[in-house]
Short mmCIF file of C-alpha atoms in Angstrom, two decimals:
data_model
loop_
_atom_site.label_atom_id
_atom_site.label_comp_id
_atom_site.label_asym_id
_atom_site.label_seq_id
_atom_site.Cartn_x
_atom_site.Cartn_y
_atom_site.Cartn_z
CA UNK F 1 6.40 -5.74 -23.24
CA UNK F 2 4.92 -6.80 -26.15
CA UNK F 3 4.29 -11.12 -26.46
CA UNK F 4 4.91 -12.79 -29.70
CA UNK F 5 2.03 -15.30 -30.42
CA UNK F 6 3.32 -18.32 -31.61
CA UNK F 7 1.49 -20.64 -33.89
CA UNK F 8 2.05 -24.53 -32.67
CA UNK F 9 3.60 -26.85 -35.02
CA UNK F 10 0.61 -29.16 -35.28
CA UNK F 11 -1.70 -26.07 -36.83
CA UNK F 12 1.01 -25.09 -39.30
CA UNK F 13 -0.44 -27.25 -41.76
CA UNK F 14 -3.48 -25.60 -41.36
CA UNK F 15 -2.37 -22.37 -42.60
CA UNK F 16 -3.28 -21.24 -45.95
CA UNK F 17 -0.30 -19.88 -48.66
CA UNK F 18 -2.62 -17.71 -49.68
CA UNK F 19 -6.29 -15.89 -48.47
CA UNK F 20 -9.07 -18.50 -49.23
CA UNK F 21 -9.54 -22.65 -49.12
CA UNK F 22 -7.12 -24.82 -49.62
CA UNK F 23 -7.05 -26.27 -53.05
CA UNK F 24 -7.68 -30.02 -53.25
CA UNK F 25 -6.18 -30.60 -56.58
CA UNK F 26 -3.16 -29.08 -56.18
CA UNK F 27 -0.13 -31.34 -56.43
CA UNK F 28 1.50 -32.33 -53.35
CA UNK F 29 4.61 -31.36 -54.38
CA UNK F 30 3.95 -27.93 -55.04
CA UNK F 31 2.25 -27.73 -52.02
CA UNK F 32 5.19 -29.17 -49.97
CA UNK F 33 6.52 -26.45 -51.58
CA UNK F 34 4.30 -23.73 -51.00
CA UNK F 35 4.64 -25.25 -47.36
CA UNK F 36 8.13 -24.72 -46.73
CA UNK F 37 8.26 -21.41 -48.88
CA UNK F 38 5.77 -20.05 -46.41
CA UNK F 39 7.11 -21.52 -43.24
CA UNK F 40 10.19 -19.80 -44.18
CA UNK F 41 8.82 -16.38 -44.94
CA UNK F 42 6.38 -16.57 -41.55
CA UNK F 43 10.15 -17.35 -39.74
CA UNK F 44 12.05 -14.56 -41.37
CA UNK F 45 9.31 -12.17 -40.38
CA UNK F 46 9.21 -13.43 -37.22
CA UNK F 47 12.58 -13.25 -36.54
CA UNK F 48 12.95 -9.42 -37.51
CA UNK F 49 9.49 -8.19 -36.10
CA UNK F 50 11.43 -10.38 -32.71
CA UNK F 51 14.68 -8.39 -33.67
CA UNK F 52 12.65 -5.45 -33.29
CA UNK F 53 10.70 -5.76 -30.07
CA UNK F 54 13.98 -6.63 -28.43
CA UNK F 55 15.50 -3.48 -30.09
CA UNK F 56 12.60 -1.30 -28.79
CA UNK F 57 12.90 -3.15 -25.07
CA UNK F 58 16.51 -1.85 -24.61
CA UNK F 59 15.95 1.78 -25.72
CA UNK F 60 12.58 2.47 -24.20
CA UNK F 61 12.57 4.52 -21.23
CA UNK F 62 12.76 2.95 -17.53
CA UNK F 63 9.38 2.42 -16.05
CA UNK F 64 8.79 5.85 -13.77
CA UNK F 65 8.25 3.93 -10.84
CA UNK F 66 8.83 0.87 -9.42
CA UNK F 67 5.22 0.76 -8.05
CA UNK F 68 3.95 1.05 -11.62
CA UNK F 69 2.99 -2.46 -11.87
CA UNK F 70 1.59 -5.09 -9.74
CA UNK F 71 4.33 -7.01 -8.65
CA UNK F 72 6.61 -5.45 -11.33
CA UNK F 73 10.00 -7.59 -11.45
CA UNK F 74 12.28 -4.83 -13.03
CA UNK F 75 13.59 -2.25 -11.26
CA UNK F 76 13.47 0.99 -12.50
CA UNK F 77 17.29 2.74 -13.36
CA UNK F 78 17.58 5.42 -10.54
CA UNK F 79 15.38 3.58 -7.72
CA UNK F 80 16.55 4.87 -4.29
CA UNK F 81 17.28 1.49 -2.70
CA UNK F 82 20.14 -1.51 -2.90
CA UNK F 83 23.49 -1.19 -2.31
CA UNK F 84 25.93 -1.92 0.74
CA UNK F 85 25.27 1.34 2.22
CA UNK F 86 21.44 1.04 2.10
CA UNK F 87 21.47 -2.45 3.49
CA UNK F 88 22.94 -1.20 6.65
CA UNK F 89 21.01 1.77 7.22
CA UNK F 90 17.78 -0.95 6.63
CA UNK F 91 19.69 -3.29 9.20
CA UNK F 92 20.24 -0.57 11.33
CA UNK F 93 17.09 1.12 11.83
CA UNK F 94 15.14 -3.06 11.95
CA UNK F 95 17.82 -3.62 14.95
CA UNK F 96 15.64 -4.38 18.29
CA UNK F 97 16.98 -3.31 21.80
CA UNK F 98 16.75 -6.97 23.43
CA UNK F 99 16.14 -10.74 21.98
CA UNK F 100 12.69 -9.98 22.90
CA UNK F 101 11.37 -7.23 21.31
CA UNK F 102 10.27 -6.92 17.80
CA UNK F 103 11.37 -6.38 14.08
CA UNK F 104 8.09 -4.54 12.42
CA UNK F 105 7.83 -3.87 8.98
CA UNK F 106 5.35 -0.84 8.70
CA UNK F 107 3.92 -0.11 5.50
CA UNK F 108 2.69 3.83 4.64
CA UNK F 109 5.29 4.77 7.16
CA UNK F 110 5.41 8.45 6.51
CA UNK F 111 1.65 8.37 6.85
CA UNK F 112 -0.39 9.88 10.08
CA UNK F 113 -1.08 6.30 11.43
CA UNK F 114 2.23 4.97 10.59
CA UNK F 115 3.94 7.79 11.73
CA UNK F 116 2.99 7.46 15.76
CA UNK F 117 3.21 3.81 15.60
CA UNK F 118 6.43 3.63 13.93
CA UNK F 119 7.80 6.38 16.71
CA UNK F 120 5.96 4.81 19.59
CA UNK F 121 7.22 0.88 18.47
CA UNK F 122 11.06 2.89 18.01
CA UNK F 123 10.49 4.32 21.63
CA UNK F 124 9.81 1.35 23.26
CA UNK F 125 12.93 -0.57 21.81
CA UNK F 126 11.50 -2.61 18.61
CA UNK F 127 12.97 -2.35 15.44
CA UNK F 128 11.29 -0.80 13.04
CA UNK F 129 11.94 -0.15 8.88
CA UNK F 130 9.13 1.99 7.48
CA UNK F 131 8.24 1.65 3.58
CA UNK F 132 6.11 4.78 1.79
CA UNK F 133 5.74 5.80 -1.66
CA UNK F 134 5.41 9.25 -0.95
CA UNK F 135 1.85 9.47 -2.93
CA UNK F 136 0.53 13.16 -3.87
CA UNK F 137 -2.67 12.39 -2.49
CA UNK F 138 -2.33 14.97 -0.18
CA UNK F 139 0.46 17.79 0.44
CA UNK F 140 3.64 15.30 0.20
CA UNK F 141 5.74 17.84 2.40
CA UNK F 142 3.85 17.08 5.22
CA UNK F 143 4.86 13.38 4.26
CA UNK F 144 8.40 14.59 3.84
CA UNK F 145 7.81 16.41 7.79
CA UNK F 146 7.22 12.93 9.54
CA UNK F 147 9.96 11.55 7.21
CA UNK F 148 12.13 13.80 9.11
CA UNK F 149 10.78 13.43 12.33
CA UNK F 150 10.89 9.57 11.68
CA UNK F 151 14.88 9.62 10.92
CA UNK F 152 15.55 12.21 14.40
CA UNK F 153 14.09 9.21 16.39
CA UNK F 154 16.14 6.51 14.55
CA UNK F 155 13.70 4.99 11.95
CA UNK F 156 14.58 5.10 8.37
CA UNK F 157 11.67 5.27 5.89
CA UNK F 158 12.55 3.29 2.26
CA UNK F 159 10.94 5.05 -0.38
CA UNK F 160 9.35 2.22 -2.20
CA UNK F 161 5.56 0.93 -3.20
CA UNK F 162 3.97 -2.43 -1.70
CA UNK F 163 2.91 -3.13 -5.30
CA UNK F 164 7.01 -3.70 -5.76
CA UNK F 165 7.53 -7.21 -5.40
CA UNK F 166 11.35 -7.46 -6.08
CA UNK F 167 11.45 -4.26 -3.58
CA UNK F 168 9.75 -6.45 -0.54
CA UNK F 169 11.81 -9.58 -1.58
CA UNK F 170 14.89 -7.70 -0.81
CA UNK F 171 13.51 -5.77 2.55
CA UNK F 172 12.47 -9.62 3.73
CA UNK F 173 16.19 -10.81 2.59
CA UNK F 174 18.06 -8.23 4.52
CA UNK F 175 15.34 -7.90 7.41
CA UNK F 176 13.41 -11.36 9.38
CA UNK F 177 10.86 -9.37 10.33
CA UNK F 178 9.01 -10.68 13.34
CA UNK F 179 5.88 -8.74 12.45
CA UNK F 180 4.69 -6.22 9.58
CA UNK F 181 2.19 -3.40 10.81
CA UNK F 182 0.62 -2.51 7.16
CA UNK F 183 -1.20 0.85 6.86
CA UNK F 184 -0.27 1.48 3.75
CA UNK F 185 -3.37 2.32 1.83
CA UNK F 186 -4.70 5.01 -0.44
CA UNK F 187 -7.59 6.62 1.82
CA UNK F 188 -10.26 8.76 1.32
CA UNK F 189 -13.97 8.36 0.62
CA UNK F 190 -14.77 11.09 -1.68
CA UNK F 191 -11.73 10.56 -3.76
CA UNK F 192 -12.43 7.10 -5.17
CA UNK F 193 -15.05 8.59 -7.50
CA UNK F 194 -12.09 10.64 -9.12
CA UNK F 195 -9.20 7.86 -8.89
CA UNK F 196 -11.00 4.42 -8.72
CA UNK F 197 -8.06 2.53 -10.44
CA UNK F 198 -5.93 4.02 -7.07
CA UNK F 199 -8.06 2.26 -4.71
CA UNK F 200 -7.42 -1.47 -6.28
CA UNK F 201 -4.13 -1.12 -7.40
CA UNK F 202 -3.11 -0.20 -3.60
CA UNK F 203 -6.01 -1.34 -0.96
CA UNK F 204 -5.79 -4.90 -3.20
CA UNK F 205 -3.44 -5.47 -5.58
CA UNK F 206 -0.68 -4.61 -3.43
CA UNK F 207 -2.34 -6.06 0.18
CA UNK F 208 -2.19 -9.39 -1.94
CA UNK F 209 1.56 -8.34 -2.83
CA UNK F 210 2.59 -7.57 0.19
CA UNK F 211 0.57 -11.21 1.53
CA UNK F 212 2.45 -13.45 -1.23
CA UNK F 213 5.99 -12.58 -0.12
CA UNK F 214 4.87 -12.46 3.69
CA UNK F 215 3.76 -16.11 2.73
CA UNK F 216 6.57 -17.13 1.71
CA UNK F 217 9.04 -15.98 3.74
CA UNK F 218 10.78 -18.05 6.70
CA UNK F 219 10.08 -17.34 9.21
CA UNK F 220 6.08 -15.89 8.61
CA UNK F 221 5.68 -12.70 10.27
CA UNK F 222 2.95 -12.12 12.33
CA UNK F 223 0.35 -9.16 10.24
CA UNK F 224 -1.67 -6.60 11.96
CA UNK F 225 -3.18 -4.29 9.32
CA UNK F 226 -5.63 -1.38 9.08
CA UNK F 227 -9.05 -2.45 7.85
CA UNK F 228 -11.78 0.56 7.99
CA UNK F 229 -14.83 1.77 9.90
CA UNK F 230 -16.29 2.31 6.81
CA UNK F 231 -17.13 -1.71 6.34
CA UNK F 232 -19.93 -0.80 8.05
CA UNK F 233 -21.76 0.53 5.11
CA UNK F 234 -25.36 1.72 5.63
CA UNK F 235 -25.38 -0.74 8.80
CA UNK F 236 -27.94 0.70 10.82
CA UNK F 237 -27.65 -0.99 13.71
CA UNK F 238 -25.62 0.67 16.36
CA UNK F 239 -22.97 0.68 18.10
CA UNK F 240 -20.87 -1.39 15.03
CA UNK F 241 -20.45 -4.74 16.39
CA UNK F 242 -17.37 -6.76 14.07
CA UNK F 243 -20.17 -9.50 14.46
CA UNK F 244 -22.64 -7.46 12.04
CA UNK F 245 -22.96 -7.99 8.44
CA UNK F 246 -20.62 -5.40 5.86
CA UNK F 247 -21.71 -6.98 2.80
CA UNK F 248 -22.99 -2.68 1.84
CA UNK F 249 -20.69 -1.05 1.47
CA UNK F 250 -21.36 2.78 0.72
CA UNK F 251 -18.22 3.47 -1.15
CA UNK F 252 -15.37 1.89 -3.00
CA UNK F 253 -12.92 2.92 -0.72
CA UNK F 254 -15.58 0.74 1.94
CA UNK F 255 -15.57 -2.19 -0.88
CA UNK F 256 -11.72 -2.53 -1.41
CA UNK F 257 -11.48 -2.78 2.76
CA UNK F 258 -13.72 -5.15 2.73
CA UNK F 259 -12.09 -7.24 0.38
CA UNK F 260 -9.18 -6.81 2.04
CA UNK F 261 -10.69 -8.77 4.76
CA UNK F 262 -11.86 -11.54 2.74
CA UNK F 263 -8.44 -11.80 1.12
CA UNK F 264 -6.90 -12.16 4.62
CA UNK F 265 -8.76 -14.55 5.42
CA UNK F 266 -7.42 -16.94 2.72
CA UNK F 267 -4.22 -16.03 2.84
CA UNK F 268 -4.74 -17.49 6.76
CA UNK F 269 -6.67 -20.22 5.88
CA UNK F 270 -4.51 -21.61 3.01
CA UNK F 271 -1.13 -20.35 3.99
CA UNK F 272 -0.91 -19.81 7.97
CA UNK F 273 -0.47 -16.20 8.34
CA UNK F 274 -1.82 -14.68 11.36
CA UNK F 275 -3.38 -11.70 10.74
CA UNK F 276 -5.46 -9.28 12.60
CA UNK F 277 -7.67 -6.53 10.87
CA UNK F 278 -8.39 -3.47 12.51
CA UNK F 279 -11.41 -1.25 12.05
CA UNK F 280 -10.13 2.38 12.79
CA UNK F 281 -12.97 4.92 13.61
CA UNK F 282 -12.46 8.58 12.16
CA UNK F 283 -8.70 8.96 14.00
CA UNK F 284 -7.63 12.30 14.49
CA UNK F 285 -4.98 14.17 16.24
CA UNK F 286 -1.19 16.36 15.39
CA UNK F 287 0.20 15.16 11.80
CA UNK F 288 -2.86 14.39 11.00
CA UNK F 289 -4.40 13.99 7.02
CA UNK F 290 -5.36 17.12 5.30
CA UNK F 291 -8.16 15.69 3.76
CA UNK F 292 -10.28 15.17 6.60
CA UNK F 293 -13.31 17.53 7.86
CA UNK F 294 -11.15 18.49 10.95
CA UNK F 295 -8.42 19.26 9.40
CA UNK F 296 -9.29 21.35 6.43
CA UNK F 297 -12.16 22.62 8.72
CA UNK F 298 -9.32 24.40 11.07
CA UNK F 299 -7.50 25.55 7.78
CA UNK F 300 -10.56 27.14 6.00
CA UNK F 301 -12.00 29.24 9.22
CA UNK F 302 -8.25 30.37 10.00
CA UNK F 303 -8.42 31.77 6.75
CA UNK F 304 -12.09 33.43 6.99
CA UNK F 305 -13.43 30.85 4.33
CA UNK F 306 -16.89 28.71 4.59
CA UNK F 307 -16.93 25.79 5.88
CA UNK F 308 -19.51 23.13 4.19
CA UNK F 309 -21.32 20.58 7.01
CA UNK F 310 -23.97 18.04 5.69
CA UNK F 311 -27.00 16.81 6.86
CA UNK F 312 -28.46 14.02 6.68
CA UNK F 313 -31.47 13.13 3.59
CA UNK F 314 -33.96 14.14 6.97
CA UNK F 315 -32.13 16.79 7.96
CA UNK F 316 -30.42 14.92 10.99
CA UNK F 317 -27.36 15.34 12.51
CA UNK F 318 -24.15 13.73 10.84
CA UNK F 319 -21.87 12.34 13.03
CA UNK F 320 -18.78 10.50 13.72
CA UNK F 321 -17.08 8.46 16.65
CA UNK F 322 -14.00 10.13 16.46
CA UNK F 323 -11.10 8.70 17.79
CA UNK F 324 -7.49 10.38 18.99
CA UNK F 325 -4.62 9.12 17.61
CA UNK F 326 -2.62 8.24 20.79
CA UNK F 327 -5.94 5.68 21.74
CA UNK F 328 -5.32 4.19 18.23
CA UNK F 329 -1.53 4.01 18.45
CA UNK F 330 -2.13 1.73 22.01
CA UNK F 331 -4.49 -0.42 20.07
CA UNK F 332 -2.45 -0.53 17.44
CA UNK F 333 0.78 -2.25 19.86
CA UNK F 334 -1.71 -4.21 21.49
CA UNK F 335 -2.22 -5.86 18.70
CA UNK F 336 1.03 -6.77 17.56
CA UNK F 337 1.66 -8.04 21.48
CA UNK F 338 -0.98 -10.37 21.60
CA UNK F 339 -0.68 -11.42 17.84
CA UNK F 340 0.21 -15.46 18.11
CA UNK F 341 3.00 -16.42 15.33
CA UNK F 342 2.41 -17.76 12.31
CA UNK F 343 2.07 -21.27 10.98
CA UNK F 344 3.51 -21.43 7.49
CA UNK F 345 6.60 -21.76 6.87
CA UNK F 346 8.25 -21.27 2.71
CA UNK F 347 4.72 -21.00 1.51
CA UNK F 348 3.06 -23.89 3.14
CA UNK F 349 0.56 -24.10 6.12
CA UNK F 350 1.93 -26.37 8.86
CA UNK F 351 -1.70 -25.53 11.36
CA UNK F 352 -4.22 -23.02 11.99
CA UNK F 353 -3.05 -19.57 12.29
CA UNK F 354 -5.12 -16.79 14.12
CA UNK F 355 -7.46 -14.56 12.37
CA UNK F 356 -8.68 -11.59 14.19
CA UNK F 357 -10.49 -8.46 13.63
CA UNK F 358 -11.07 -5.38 15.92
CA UNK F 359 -12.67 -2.24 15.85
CA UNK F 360 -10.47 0.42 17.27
CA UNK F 361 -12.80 3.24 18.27
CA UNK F 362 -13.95 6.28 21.02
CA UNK F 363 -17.55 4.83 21.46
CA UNK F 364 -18.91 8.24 21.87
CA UNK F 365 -20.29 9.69 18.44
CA UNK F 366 -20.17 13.44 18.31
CA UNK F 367 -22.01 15.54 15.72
CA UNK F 368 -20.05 17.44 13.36
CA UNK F 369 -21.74 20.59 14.56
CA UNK F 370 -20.45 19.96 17.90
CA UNK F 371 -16.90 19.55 16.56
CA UNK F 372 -16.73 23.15 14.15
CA UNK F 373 -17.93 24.43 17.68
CA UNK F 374 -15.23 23.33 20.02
CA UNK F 375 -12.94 24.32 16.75
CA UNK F 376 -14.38 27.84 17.06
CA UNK F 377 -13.65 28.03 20.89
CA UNK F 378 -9.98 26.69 20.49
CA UNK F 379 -9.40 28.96 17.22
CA UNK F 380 -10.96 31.73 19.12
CA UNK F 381 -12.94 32.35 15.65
CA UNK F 382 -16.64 32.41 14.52
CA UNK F 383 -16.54 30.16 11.48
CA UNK F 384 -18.82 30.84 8.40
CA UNK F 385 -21.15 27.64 8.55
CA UNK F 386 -23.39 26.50 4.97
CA UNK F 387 -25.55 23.28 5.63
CA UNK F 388 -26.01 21.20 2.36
CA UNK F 389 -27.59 18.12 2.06
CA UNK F 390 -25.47 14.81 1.97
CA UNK F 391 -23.99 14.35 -1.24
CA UNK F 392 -24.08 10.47 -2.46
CA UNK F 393 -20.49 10.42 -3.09
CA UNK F 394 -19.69 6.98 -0.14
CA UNK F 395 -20.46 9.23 2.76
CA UNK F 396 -22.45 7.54 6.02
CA UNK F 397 -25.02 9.37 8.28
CA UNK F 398 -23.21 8.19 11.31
CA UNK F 399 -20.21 5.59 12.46
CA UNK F 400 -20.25 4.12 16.26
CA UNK F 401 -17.70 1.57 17.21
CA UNK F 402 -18.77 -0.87 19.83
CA UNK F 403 -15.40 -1.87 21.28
CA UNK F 404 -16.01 -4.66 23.89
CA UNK F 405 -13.55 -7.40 21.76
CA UNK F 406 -11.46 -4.85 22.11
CA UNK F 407 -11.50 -4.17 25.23
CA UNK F 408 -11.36 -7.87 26.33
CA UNK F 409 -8.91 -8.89 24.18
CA UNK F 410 -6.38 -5.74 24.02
CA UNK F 411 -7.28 -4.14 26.67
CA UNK F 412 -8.10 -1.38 24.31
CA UNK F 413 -9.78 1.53 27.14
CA UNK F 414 -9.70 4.88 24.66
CA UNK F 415 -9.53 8.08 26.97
CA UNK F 416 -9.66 11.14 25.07
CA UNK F 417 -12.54 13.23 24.80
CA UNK F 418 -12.81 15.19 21.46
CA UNK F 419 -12.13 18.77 23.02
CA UNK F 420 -8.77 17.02 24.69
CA UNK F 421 -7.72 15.72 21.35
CA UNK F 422 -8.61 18.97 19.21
CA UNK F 423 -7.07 20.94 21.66
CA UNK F 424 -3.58 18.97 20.78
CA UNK F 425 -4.19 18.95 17.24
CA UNK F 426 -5.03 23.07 17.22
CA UNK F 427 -1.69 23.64 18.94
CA UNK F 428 0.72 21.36 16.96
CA UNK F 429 -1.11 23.05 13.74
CA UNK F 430 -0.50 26.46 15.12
CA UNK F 431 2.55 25.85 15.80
CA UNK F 432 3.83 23.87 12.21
CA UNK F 433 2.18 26.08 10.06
CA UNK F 434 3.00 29.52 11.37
CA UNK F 435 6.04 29.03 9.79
CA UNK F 436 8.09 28.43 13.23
CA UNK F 437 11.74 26.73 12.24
CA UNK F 438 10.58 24.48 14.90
CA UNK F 439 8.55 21.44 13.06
CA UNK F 440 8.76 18.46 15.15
CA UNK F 441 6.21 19.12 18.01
CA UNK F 442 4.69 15.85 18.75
#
């Protein structure tokens, strides 16, 4: 909305009755006149062009979304959430088995990630309320898929954006979450060079949305959130330790993760949260994202097309630790068990809070030539291979997680091999797009 820009009392004298210098010799009188004559002219103008912003306000659309601004404090007319009825469904799906489990909060919900942690966290007898905006990043009825197989096993998914300040303010109200799990992100490498403005407004803006209210609600929750591989930059030292340097960053997708960890660390230092970053490694697996090489790769030599595979500026190998999904999902709990409670309480920091960071990996990089060929065996099809040089559009020649914090710390031990995991992910594709009724292998 439009802001009026008042003019303070002590500059009105200041103000000319007309263009040009003040005139010395002028009488006083008249210009006490002249004063008041303008003064009341600027407020009857002021008043109507006020009349008519307020006008305007009332009959202008609703905002589309309520995700369209940062920490937007109107709702939009026809948002999906409030109301008796919602509250309990939110109550019901938060409600933990025993005084010991946990209430988690996970953000991109109907996401791959979120989607096997929210159903493993359900299975295990925590309470869990997923949020997700339902983005059209990529194919949203594949969002709409886990939705469903979300609700069979008892978690409901609010359709809401992090960026929605009032939104969170009301899940926190009906919900003391013990912990939020926050994946909610808008991922991709190659796609920040079309949608920049996408990356800030949810990777930042609404991490440090999400972080105020977490701050001030009482009790804190404990945060565990997913940070990225791709901090790593052109780091050419391998395996990745979290103790090397990601200060360059190859993409802006890389750059808004790695601010994310900067901005977690003050929201611990000067607030108490505990928070623990983790540094996912190419994860993979059934429901996975469409946008990713083994995805689209299974897709495009089903159908007979070329596949494109780059090399490296010498012409070496590209590859990538990949990691399966069910590794990451037992990192991912691991993390919330061993997260230590925050120290804030209302806003303020009553000690030092944990701050932890991970990576969450396979530790066994496999060339992306290696992959299309144990895709060929499981597909049982010759795929139609072009090598291109690597395009400077954030891509890295290689990613290898060393994962010995991990490992000490979680007891994070990953166990599938890439032909194990592919060979999951080939059948639960085969099977939910060969338009079977049946869509809720896991």
């Amino acid at each position: 909305m439009l802001q009026l820009k008042t003019v303070p009392l002590s500059d009105i004298d200041n103000i000319p009755s007309t263009p040009g210098k003040f005139k010395s010799e002028k009488s006083p009188y008249i210009h006490r006149l002249r004063f008041h004559s303008t003064l009341s002219r600027l407020t009857l103008w002021s008043s109507f062009f006020l009349a008519f912003i307020i006008f305007f306000f009332f009959l202008s659309p609703p905002l589309a979304s309520p995700s369209s601004a940062v920490g937007s404090p109107r709702r939009a007319i026809g948002d999906s959430w409030g109301g008796p009825d919602w509250e309990k469904r939110v109550s019901k799906s938060a409600r933990r088995k025993s005084a010991s489990g946990f209430t988690v909060l996970v953000t991109g919900a109907a996401g791959f990630v979120g989607t096997h942690v929210s159903v493993a966290l359900k299975r295990r007898g925590d309470g869990v309320l997923g949020l997700d905006n339902f983005n059209h990043y990529y194919d949203p009825n594949l969002k709409r898929a886990r939705q469903k197989l979300l609700e069979r096993a008892g978690v409901f998914v609010v359709e809401g954006d992090i960026n929605n300040s009032v939104l969170l303010q009301k899940l926190f109200d009906v919900v003391p979450f013990t912990h939020v799990m926050h994946l909610a992100a808008q991922a991709g490498v190659r796609y920040a060079m079309q949608n920049p403005g996408s990356y800030v407004h949810s990777n930042i803006a609404g991490f440090v949305n999400l972080l105020e209210v977490c701050k001030s609600a009482n009790p804190q929750p404990a945060i565990v959130w997913a940070s990225s591989s791709s901090v790593y930059g052109f780091n050419s030292k391998v395996p990745f330790s979290e103790k090397d340097r990601t200060d360059q960053p190859a993409s802006l997708y890389a750059a808004t993760k790695k601010a994310g960890e900067e901005i977690a660390h003050t929201y611990n230092h000067i607030y108490g949260l505990s928070i623990t970053g983790l540094r996912f490694f190419t994860v993979y697996g059934p429901w996975g994202r469409p946008d990713m090489a083994y995805f689209f790769f299974t897709k495009d030599i089903l159908k007979g097309k070329t596949i494109t595979i780059f090399q490296s500026p010498d012409h070496g190998t590209v590859a990538r630790d990949f990691t399966y999904i069910d590794d990451v999902v037992k990192g991912c709990l691991a993390a919330l068990d061993t997260a230590k409670k925050s120290t804030g309480s209302g806003g303020k920091k009553k000690g030092p809070a944990q701050l932890r960071i991970f990576n969450l990996g396979n530790t066994s990089p496999v060339p992306v030539s290696e992959l299309v060929s144990i895709l060929e065996k499981l597909l049982k099809v010759k795929a139609k291979k072009k090598l291109v040089p690597m395009p400077r559009n954030g891509d890295v020649k290689f990613t290898h997680a060393n994962i010995s914090i991990a490992h000490k710390e979680l007891d994070y031990r990953p166990t599938t091999d890439l032909e194990t995991g592919l060979r999951k992910f080939v059948r639960w594709y085969l099977d939910f797009y060969s338009g079977s009724k049946k869509k809720s292998a896991w």
